Amino acid sequence: MREDNSGGGTRAGGAGTVPGSGAGSVLTAEGRAEKIREKAGKRILAEWEAERALLSARDDRHESLDYFLDLVKAPPSPAEIEARLRSRVVGVVCLQAPPELFLALGLHPYRLYGGSQNAAAVAQPGLPALMCPLLKSLMGEMTADPGTAGIPWILPTTCDWTSGLPSLKDVYFPGSGDVRVVDLPRSKENPVSTEGWFLEMAGLWKYLKTLAGRKPSRGGLLAAVGTVERARAAFGETVRLRREGRVPAVWFLLAARTFFLDRAENWTRAVEGANKHFAALEPRLKNGVFLTGSPVVYPNFKLLHLLEEAGLSVLGDDLCSGERLLFRHVALKDKSVEGVLRALAQTCHDGCLCPVFVENKRRLGPVVEAARECAVGGGKTARPPGGDKTAGSAVRGVVFHLLKGCHPYEIDSVVLERETRRLGLRFIRLETDYAAEDRLTISNRLEALRPTLDAGD
Amino acid sequence: MLGNVRLAVQHLSFVILMYGGRFGVHLGSAVPCFSCPYVYGCGGNCYLMGLQGYIGFGLTWAQLWGYQGLRALFWLVVFAAAASLLGKLWCGFVCPFGLVSDWLTYLRRFLGVASLRLSRAARARLAPVKYFLLAWLALGPVLVNLGLLHPDFYLPFCQICPGKSLLPLFEGEAKYLTLELTNSVTLSLSVVLMAASGLTVAGSFFRERLFCVFCPMLALFNLLRPLALARIVKDPGLCQGCGACSRSCMMDMDELWLEREHDSGDDGECLGCGGCVEACSSRGCLSLKFLGGTVVGSSPELARGLRTGGGRARG
């Protein structure tokens, strides 16, 4: 339960909810909150450093990857990013706010999601026990660095946890930054919801203009589109190399994690450099799997390490923290401001495969596409008359990562299991959270899965 | 890349079909696009004119089984063969009148003016117009032949086709942009022609390929669609529903985007321009096929080859 907090109304006030701040403490509420913040910060930092050390010690580490490792030296702080990039930082929950809009106005989009187990633990008391670990961790990170709560947020109403986040933020961080709610229509592919979502995007664009305090030119918007398009192209090349089994999952998801931590141009250059390194790596197509489900977020790479230890190669994913982070390409024919807004809006709504949408019948598309792209031998996958869409593919199974409390993906996993089995692929659902206790269980299940994957390299 | 190929083919076709006759090139009287015979020295005649001519003039029941009938049948077969060979690619890649409309679109894009989109309901309401015009161009000459319509209604579609007034401008001829005062019929038809021409030019600036919505040639293509060897095909299993195909469609079609079960890609108002194939970033989801073989398929690489806003901004 939340404790009485005499510091209410200040950013630090919410921190008084953290255990260990008993009523008998001689510290003032402010001092107590500071102490908790410091302690939480240390614990979270330790986790980031431990994961970074693990990645740094890998055999396939290369100097081209140091850029990404440098960006995760410590948990990101909006204040630090703001000072480094000299751009106002705006928090973004989920993927439905196109980065192009921010960049066109000189703002920097900062993705709000937490991957730290310690942060989730710090935030735990008072929050629902089965809260999405991603957001619980975010709440913990805000405890350690209230600056995250202080920046303006863009919040599309995706899942119930996300939609409830502004209320939780108000309770724990009263008086913190604005939350601009963007109402996401749950129905896709119908003209009414498409039009409604476009109007939301137009509203967001107006709001961002107010935040930036400047009037953008159409050229500025097109330049931002070009900047992100180059990032998409570089990332797309990484995806292609990944299909060839040359990009280990940890590096891929680390690169994706850092997109929101630096200027897009710098990130693109770094990805292009890393691609050269990946291209020189030996392909590992054996025991290829496709990773799907709830996002995997740095520093919680538990699943990725376990997959590697079990000898499985992740050849593709459709995680919103992975390949879906940057849609492959935004087709843009009408280059008026309205045309650009429409294109971006439709891509991040109709093209989004998040299971919060009512109709998600396209869900299997990325799995089939990846399976075809991973044709053994690099040629086109033969498609026998029987319609086996995955024949000849190095992708032999689907690993479904389900974070506890993530109900949309829980439903999604049932549908996807049936569909992937019909394609002749193995399917495993791993329900977990950020805690390390279930490592052995997951490891055993992956070990049992491996022999059933029959593709070789 | 596909867009550039299309642009090159369109311009080459424009030169051949508009000026080919001056260099001794003439592709006959069954060209399945607006290669207008009103252009002096054109490189081939639009089949719509031939169709009206054969139906309307001198083709009596007796002549139907004679030379005239054979000639009409010959050009019909040539037209059907040509239309089947390339399907709607004639509209997207070859039609000179389509290219003129595209120039206006390029101008609009250059100026950054937003495109006017037709809603699905509006498209549904307008779609029958092209069939009405097709019926008009087929029945008009018959009625003239039977003496039920004034003889000046000969070539009833050509008399009101904006191609007649606009395409000759490219060889320096503006005489079809005037009112024909011979009698009330010619005056009425020329007024309609002026109005259609003005609306086509203005409308094509704001809405890509506006005239194609009403084009009876497209109606003919739709009737011959089962014979088409060149097709745009969709694999619905690979579609992620991003709507890129719909946004890239000249005709604002969203049927392809919403298709979840069938592989038909070029139904209804599709012009076969391949814009959807080029815009789609799902590998193999959309493809342009000829005789069942893939000529070009969608892929992220092809999609990224599109010129985006960044192209201009980069400089």
PDB file of N, CA, C and O in Angstrom, chain B residues 194-236:
ATOM      1  N   MET B 194     -15.338  20.383 -74.084  1.00  0.00           N
ATOM      2  CA  MET B 194     -14.592  21.443 -73.391  1.00  0.00           C
ATOM      3  C   MET B 194     -14.665  21.243 -71.877  1.00  0.00           C
ATOM      4  O   MET B 194     -13.662  21.341 -71.164  1.00  0.00           O
ATOM      5  N   ALA B 195     -15.881  20.951 -71.430  1.00  0.00           N
ATOM      6  CA  ALA B 195     -16.068  20.770 -69.983  1.00  0.00           C
ATOM      7  C   ALA B 195     -15.263  19.561 -69.497  1.00  0.00           C
ATOM      8  O   ALA B 195     -14.560  19.634 -68.471  1.00  0.00           O
ATOM      9  N   ALA B 196     -15.335  18.465 -70.266  1.00  0.00           N
ATOM     10  CA  ALA B 196     -14.612  17.255 -69.853  1.00  0.00           C
ATOM     11  C   ALA B 196     -13.109  17.509 -69.840  1.00  0.00           C
ATOM     12  O   ALA B 196     -12.393  17.055 -68.935  1.00  0.00           O
ATOM     13  N   SER B 197     -12.640  18.266 -70.827  1.00  0.00           N
ATOM     14  CA  SER B 197     -11.197  18.540 -70.909  1.00  0.00           C
ATOM     15  C   SER B 197     -10.743  19.392 -69.720  1.00  0.00           C
ATOM     16  O   SER B 197      -9.717  19.107 -69.094  1.00  0.00           O
ATOM     17  N   GLY B 198     -11.540  20.440 -69.452  1.00  0.00           N
ATOM     18  CA  GLY B 198     -11.180  21.317 -68.330  1.00  0.00           C
ATOM     19  C   GLY B 198     -11.179  20.570 -67.013  1.00  0.00           C
ATOM     20  O   GLY B 198     -10.251  20.688 -66.206  1.00  0.00           O
ATOM     21  N   LEU B 199     -12.220  19.779 -66.818  1.00  0.00           N
ATOM     22  CA  LEU B 199     -12.317  19.025 -65.563  1.00  0.00           C
ATOM     23  C   LEU B 199     -11.195  17.983 -65.455  1.00  0.00           C
ATOM     24  O   LEU B 199     -10.658  17.732 -64.370  1.00  0.00           O
ATOM     25  N   THR B 200     -10.837  17.403 -66.592  1.00  0.00           N
ATOM     26  CA  THR B 200      -9.773  16.399 -66.575  1.00  0.00           C
ATOM     27  C   THR B 200      -8.445  17.034 -66.167  1.00  0.00           C
ATOM     28  O   THR B 200      -7.715  16.488 -65.334  1.00  0.00           O
ATOM     29  N   VAL B 201      -8.152  18.183 -66.765  1.00  0.00           N
ATOM     30  CA  VAL B 201      -6.870  18.834 -66.438  1.00  0.00           C
ATOM     31  C   VAL B 201      -6.852  19.268 -64.975  1.00  0.00           C
ATOM     32  O   VAL B 201      -5.919  18.956 -64.226  1.00  0.00           O
ATOM     33  N   ALA B 202      -7.899  19.965 -64.562  1.00  0.00           N
ATOM     34  CA  ALA B 202      -7.929  20.449 -63.174  1.00  0.00           C
ATOM     35  C   ALA B 202      -7.990  19.278 -62.196  1.00  0.00           C
ATOM     36  O   ALA B 202      -7.248  19.236 -61.208  1.00  0.00           O
ATOM     37  N   GLY B 203      -8.843  18.322 -62.508  1.00  0.00           N
ATOM     38  CA  GLY B 203      -9.010  17.183 -61.604  1.00  0.00           C
ATOM     39  C   GLY B 203      -7.778  16.315 -61.517  1.00  0.00           C
ATOM     40  O   GLY B 203      -7.421  15.828 -60.445  1.00  0.00           O
ATOM     41  N   SER B 204      -7.068  16.158 -62.649  1.00  0.00           N
ATOM     42  CA  SER B 204      -5.877  15.298 -62.639  1.00  0.00           C
ATOM     43  C   SER B 204      -4.747  15.923 -61.833  1.00  0.00           C
ATOM     44  O   SER B 204      -3.824  15.230 -61.414  1.00  0.00           O
ATOM     45  N   PHE B 205      -4.812  17.232 -61.667  1.00  0.00           N
ATOM     46  CA  PHE B 205      -3.791  17.869 -60.829  1.00  0.00           C
ATOM     47  C   PHE B 205      -4.008  17.469 -59.365  1.00  0.00           C
ATOM     48  O   PHE B 205      -3.068  17.133 -58.658  1.00  0.00           O
ATOM     49  N   PHE B 206      -5.244  17.469 -58.956  1.00  0.00           N
ATOM     50  CA  PHE B 206      -5.531  17.191 -57.545  1.00  0.00           C
ATOM     51  C   PHE B 206      -5.690  15.703 -57.239  1.00  0.00           C
ATOM     52  O   PHE B 206      -5.504  15.266 -56.118  1.00  0.00           O
ATOM     53  N   ARG B 207      -6.058  14.938 -58.269  1.00  0.00           N
ATOM     54  CA  ARG B 207      -6.289  13.522 -58.023  1.00  0.00           C
ATOM     55  C   ARG B 207      -5.657  12.722 -59.163  1.00  0.00           C
ATOM     56  O   ARG B 207      -6.013  12.912 -60.329  1.00  0.00           O
ATOM     57  N   GLU B 208      -4.726  11.870 -58.807  1.00  0.00           N
ATOM     58  CA  GLU B 208      -3.972  11.113 -59.798  1.00  0.00           C
ATOM     59  C   GLU B 208      -4.914  10.312 -60.720  1.00  0.00           C
ATOM     60  O   GLU B 208      -5.843   9.661 -60.234  1.00  0.00           O
ATOM     61  N   ARG B 209      -4.645  10.370 -61.973  1.00  0.00           N
ATOM     62  CA  ARG B 209      -5.364   9.587 -62.980  1.00  0.00           C
ATOM     63  C   ARG B 209      -6.893   9.695 -62.829  1.00  0.00           C
ATOM     64  O   ARG B 209      -7.597   8.673 -62.832  1.00  0.00           O
ATOM     65  N   LEU B 210      -7.362  10.908 -62.668  1.00  0.00           N
ATOM     66  CA  LEU B 210      -8.800  11.085 -62.466  1.00  0.00           C
ATOM     67  C   LEU B 210      -9.609  10.532 -63.639  1.00  0.00           C
ATOM     68  O   LEU B 210     -10.628   9.874 -63.450  1.00  0.00           O
ATOM     69  N   PHE B 211      -9.125  10.783 -64.854  1.00  0.00           N
ATOM     70  CA  PHE B 211      -9.917  10.366 -66.005  1.00  0.00           C
ATOM     71  C   PHE B 211     -10.084   8.842 -66.056  1.00  0.00           C
ATOM     72  O   PHE B 211     -11.106   8.335 -66.528  1.00  0.00           O
ATOM     73  N   CYS B 212      -9.071   8.120 -65.563  1.00  0.00           N
ATOM     74  CA  CYS B 212      -9.117   6.652 -65.648  1.00  0.00           C
ATOM     75  C   CYS B 212     -10.332   6.079 -64.906  1.00  0.00           C
ATOM     76  O   CYS B 212     -10.783   4.984 -65.209  1.00  0.00           O
ATOM     77  N   VAL B 213     -10.829   6.832 -63.930  1.00  0.00           N
ATOM     78  CA  VAL B 213     -12.021   6.378 -63.203  1.00  0.00           C
ATOM     79  C   VAL B 213     -13.188   6.205 -64.171  1.00  0.00           C
ATOM     80  O   VAL B 213     -14.039   5.336 -63.990  1.00  0.00           O
ATOM     81  N   PHE B 214     -13.181   7.024 -65.237  1.00  0.00           N
ATOM     82  CA  PHE B 214     -14.311   7.017 -66.177  1.00  0.00           C
ATOM     83  C   PHE B 214     -13.962   6.345 -67.513  1.00  0.00           C
ATOM     84  O   PHE B 214     -14.784   6.333 -68.410  1.00  0.00           O
ATOM     85  N   CYS B 215     -12.756   5.853 -67.640  1.00  0.00           N
ATOM     86  CA  CYS B 215     -12.262   5.421 -68.949  1.00  0.00           C
ATOM     87  C   CYS B 215     -12.931   4.115 -69.426  1.00  0.00           C
ATOM     88  O   CYS B 215     -12.830   3.078 -68.778  1.00  0.00           O
ATOM     89  N   PRO B 216     -13.588   4.162 -70.596  1.00  0.00           N
ATOM     90  CA  PRO B 216     -14.230   2.944 -71.097  1.00  0.00           C
ATOM     91  C   PRO B 216     -13.229   1.867 -71.511  1.00  0.00           C
ATOM     92  O   PRO B 216     -13.573   0.685 -71.566  1.00  0.00           O
ATOM     93  N   MET B 217     -11.969   2.287 -71.785  1.00  0.00           N
ATOM     94  CA  MET B 217     -10.960   1.283 -72.122  1.00  0.00           C
ATOM     95  C   MET B 217     -10.710   0.391 -70.894  1.00  0.00           C
ATOM     96  O   MET B 217     -10.525  -0.824 -71.023  1.00  0.00           O
ATOM     97  N   LEU B 218     -10.719   1.023 -69.725  1.00  0.00           N
ATOM     98  CA  LEU B 218     -10.531   0.240 -68.496  1.00  0.00           C
ATOM     99  C   LEU B 218     -11.699  -0.729 -68.306  1.00  0.00           C
ATOM    100  O   LEU B 218     -11.517  -1.867 -67.854  1.00  0.00           O
ATOM    101  N   ALA B 219     -12.892  -0.270 -68.703  1.00  0.00           N
ATOM    102  CA  ALA B 219     -14.055  -1.162 -68.627  1.00  0.00           C
ATOM    103  C   ALA B 219     -13.853  -2.364 -69.540  1.00  0.00           C
ATOM    104  O   ALA B 219     -14.149  -3.509 -69.164  1.00  0.00           O
ATOM    105  N   LEU B 220     -13.305  -2.096 -70.726  1.00  0.00           N
ATOM    106  CA  LEU B 220     -13.029  -3.195 -71.653  1.00  0.00           C
ATOM    107  C   LEU B 220     -12.004  -4.169 -71.056  1.00  0.00           C
ATOM    108  O   LEU B 220     -12.143  -5.387 -71.158  1.00  0.00           O
ATOM    109  N   PHE B 221     -10.968  -3.607 -70.447  1.00  0.00           N
ATOM    110  CA  PHE B 221      -9.943  -4.454 -69.811  1.00  0.00           C
ATOM    111  C   PHE B 221     -10.561  -5.327 -68.720  1.00  0.00           C
ATOM    112  O   PHE B 221     -10.195  -6.489 -68.566  1.00  0.00           O
ATOM    113  N   ASN B 222     -11.465  -4.728 -67.982  1.00  0.00           N
ATOM    114  CA  ASN B 222     -12.102  -5.512 -66.919  1.00  0.00           C
ATOM    115  C   ASN B 222     -12.897  -6.680 -67.498  1.00  0.00           C
ATOM    116  O   ASN B 222     -12.918  -7.765 -66.932  1.00  0.00           O
ATOM    117  N   LEU B 223     -13.530  -6.433 -68.646  1.00  0.00           N
ATOM    118  CA  LEU B 223     -14.293  -7.511 -69.278  1.00  0.00           C
ATOM    119  C   LEU B 223     -13.357  -8.615 -69.788  1.00  0.00           C
ATOM    120  O   LEU B 223     -13.707  -9.785 -69.800  1.00  0.00           O
ATOM    121  N   LEU B 224     -12.151  -8.203 -70.205  1.00  0.00           N
ATOM    122  CA  LEU B 224     -11.203  -9.187 -70.758  1.00  0.00           C
ATOM    123  C   LEU B 224     -10.248  -9.745 -69.708  1.00  0.00           C
ATOM    124  O   LEU B 224      -9.328 -10.493 -70.035  1.00  0.00           O
ATOM    125  N   ARG B 225     -10.437  -9.346 -68.479  1.00  0.00           N
ATOM    126  CA  ARG B 225      -9.491  -9.699 -67.431  1.00  0.00           C
ATOM    127  C   ARG B 225      -9.181 -11.196 -67.315  1.00  0.00           C
ATOM    128  O   ARG B 225      -8.026 -11.577 -67.102  1.00  0.00           O
ATOM    129  N   PRO B 226     -10.197 -12.066 -67.491  1.00  0.00           N
ATOM    130  CA  PRO B 226      -9.872 -13.492 -67.381  1.00  0.00           C
ATOM    131  C   PRO B 226      -8.834 -13.962 -68.388  1.00  0.00           C
ATOM    132  O   PRO B 226      -8.185 -14.989 -68.178  1.00  0.00           O
ATOM    133  N   LEU B 227      -8.659 -13.191 -69.474  1.00  0.00           N
ATOM    134  CA  LEU B 227      -7.691 -13.607 -70.492  1.00  0.00           C
ATOM    135  C   LEU B 227      -6.293 -13.038 -70.245  1.00  0.00           C
ATOM    136  O   LEU B 227      -5.344 -13.405 -70.933  1.00  0.00           O
ATOM    137  N   ALA B 228      -6.190 -12.107 -69.290  1.00  0.00           N
ATOM    138  CA  ALA B 228      -4.926 -11.382 -69.118  1.00  0.00           C
ATOM    139  C   ALA B 228      -3.788 -12.311 -68.708  1.00  0.00           C
ATOM    140  O   ALA B 228      -3.927 -13.131 -67.802  1.00  0.00           O
ATOM    141  N   LEU B 229      -2.659 -12.164 -69.401  1.00  0.00           N
ATOM    142  CA  LEU B 229      -1.481 -12.978 -69.078  1.00  0.00           C
ATOM    143  C   LEU B 229      -0.600 -12.276 -68.050  1.00  0.00           C
ATOM    144  O   LEU B 229       0.148 -12.912 -67.331  1.00  0.00           O
ATOM    145  N   ALA B 230      -0.651 -10.951 -68.050  1.00  0.00           N
ATOM    146  CA  ALA B 230       0.129 -10.190 -67.064  1.00  0.00           C
ATOM    147  C   ALA B 230      -0.812  -9.801 -65.928  1.00  0.00           C
ATOM    148  O   ALA B 230      -1.848  -9.182 -66.161  1.00  0.00           O
ATOM    149  N   ARG B 231      -0.459 -10.183 -64.734  1.00  0.00           N
ATOM    150  CA  ARG B 231      -1.352  -9.958 -63.593  1.00  0.00           C
ATOM    151  C   ARG B 231      -0.567  -9.476 -62.378  1.00  0.00           C
ATOM    152  O   ARG B 231       0.611  -9.782 -62.231  1.00  0.00           O
ATOM    153  N   ILE B 232      -1.257  -8.776 -61.520  1.00  0.00           N
ATOM    154  CA  ILE B 232      -0.681  -8.472 -60.206  1.00  0.00           C
ATOM    155  C   ILE B 232      -1.324  -9.420 -59.213  1.00  0.00           C
ATOM    156  O   ILE B 232      -2.550  -9.514 -59.134  1.00  0.00           O
ATOM    157  N   VAL B 233      -0.492 -10.140 -58.511  1.00  0.00           N
ATOM    158  CA  VAL B 233      -0.989 -11.217 -57.659  1.00  0.00           C
ATOM    159  C   VAL B 233      -0.536 -10.982 -56.222  1.00  0.00           C
ATOM    160  O   VAL B 233       0.570 -10.506 -55.973  1.00  0.00           O
ATOM    161  N   LYS B 234      -1.407 -11.336 -55.305  1.00  0.00           N
ATOM    162  CA  LYS B 234      -1.080 -11.141 -53.884  1.00  0.00           C
ATOM    163  C   LYS B 234      -1.044 -12.487 -53.163  1.00  0.00           C
ATOM    164  O   LYS B 234      -1.880 -13.357 -53.419  1.00  0.00           O
ATOM    165  N   ASP B 235      -0.071 -12.630 -52.274  1.00  0.00           N
ATOM    166  CA  ASP B 235      -0.056 -13.778 -51.377  1.00  0.00           C
ATOM    167  C   ASP B 235      -0.544 -13.253 -50.012  1.00  0.00           C
ATOM    168  O   ASP B 235       0.223 -12.659 -49.258  1.00  0.00           O
ATOM    169  N   PRO B 236      -1.825 -13.450 -49.717  1.00  0.00           N
ATOM    170  CA  PRO B 236      -2.375 -12.823 -48.501  1.00  0.00           C
ATOM    171  C   PRO B 236      -1.690 -13.297 -47.219  1.00  0.00           C
ATOM    172  O   PRO B 236      -1.667 -12.577 -46.230  1.00  0.00           O
TER     173      PRO B 236
END
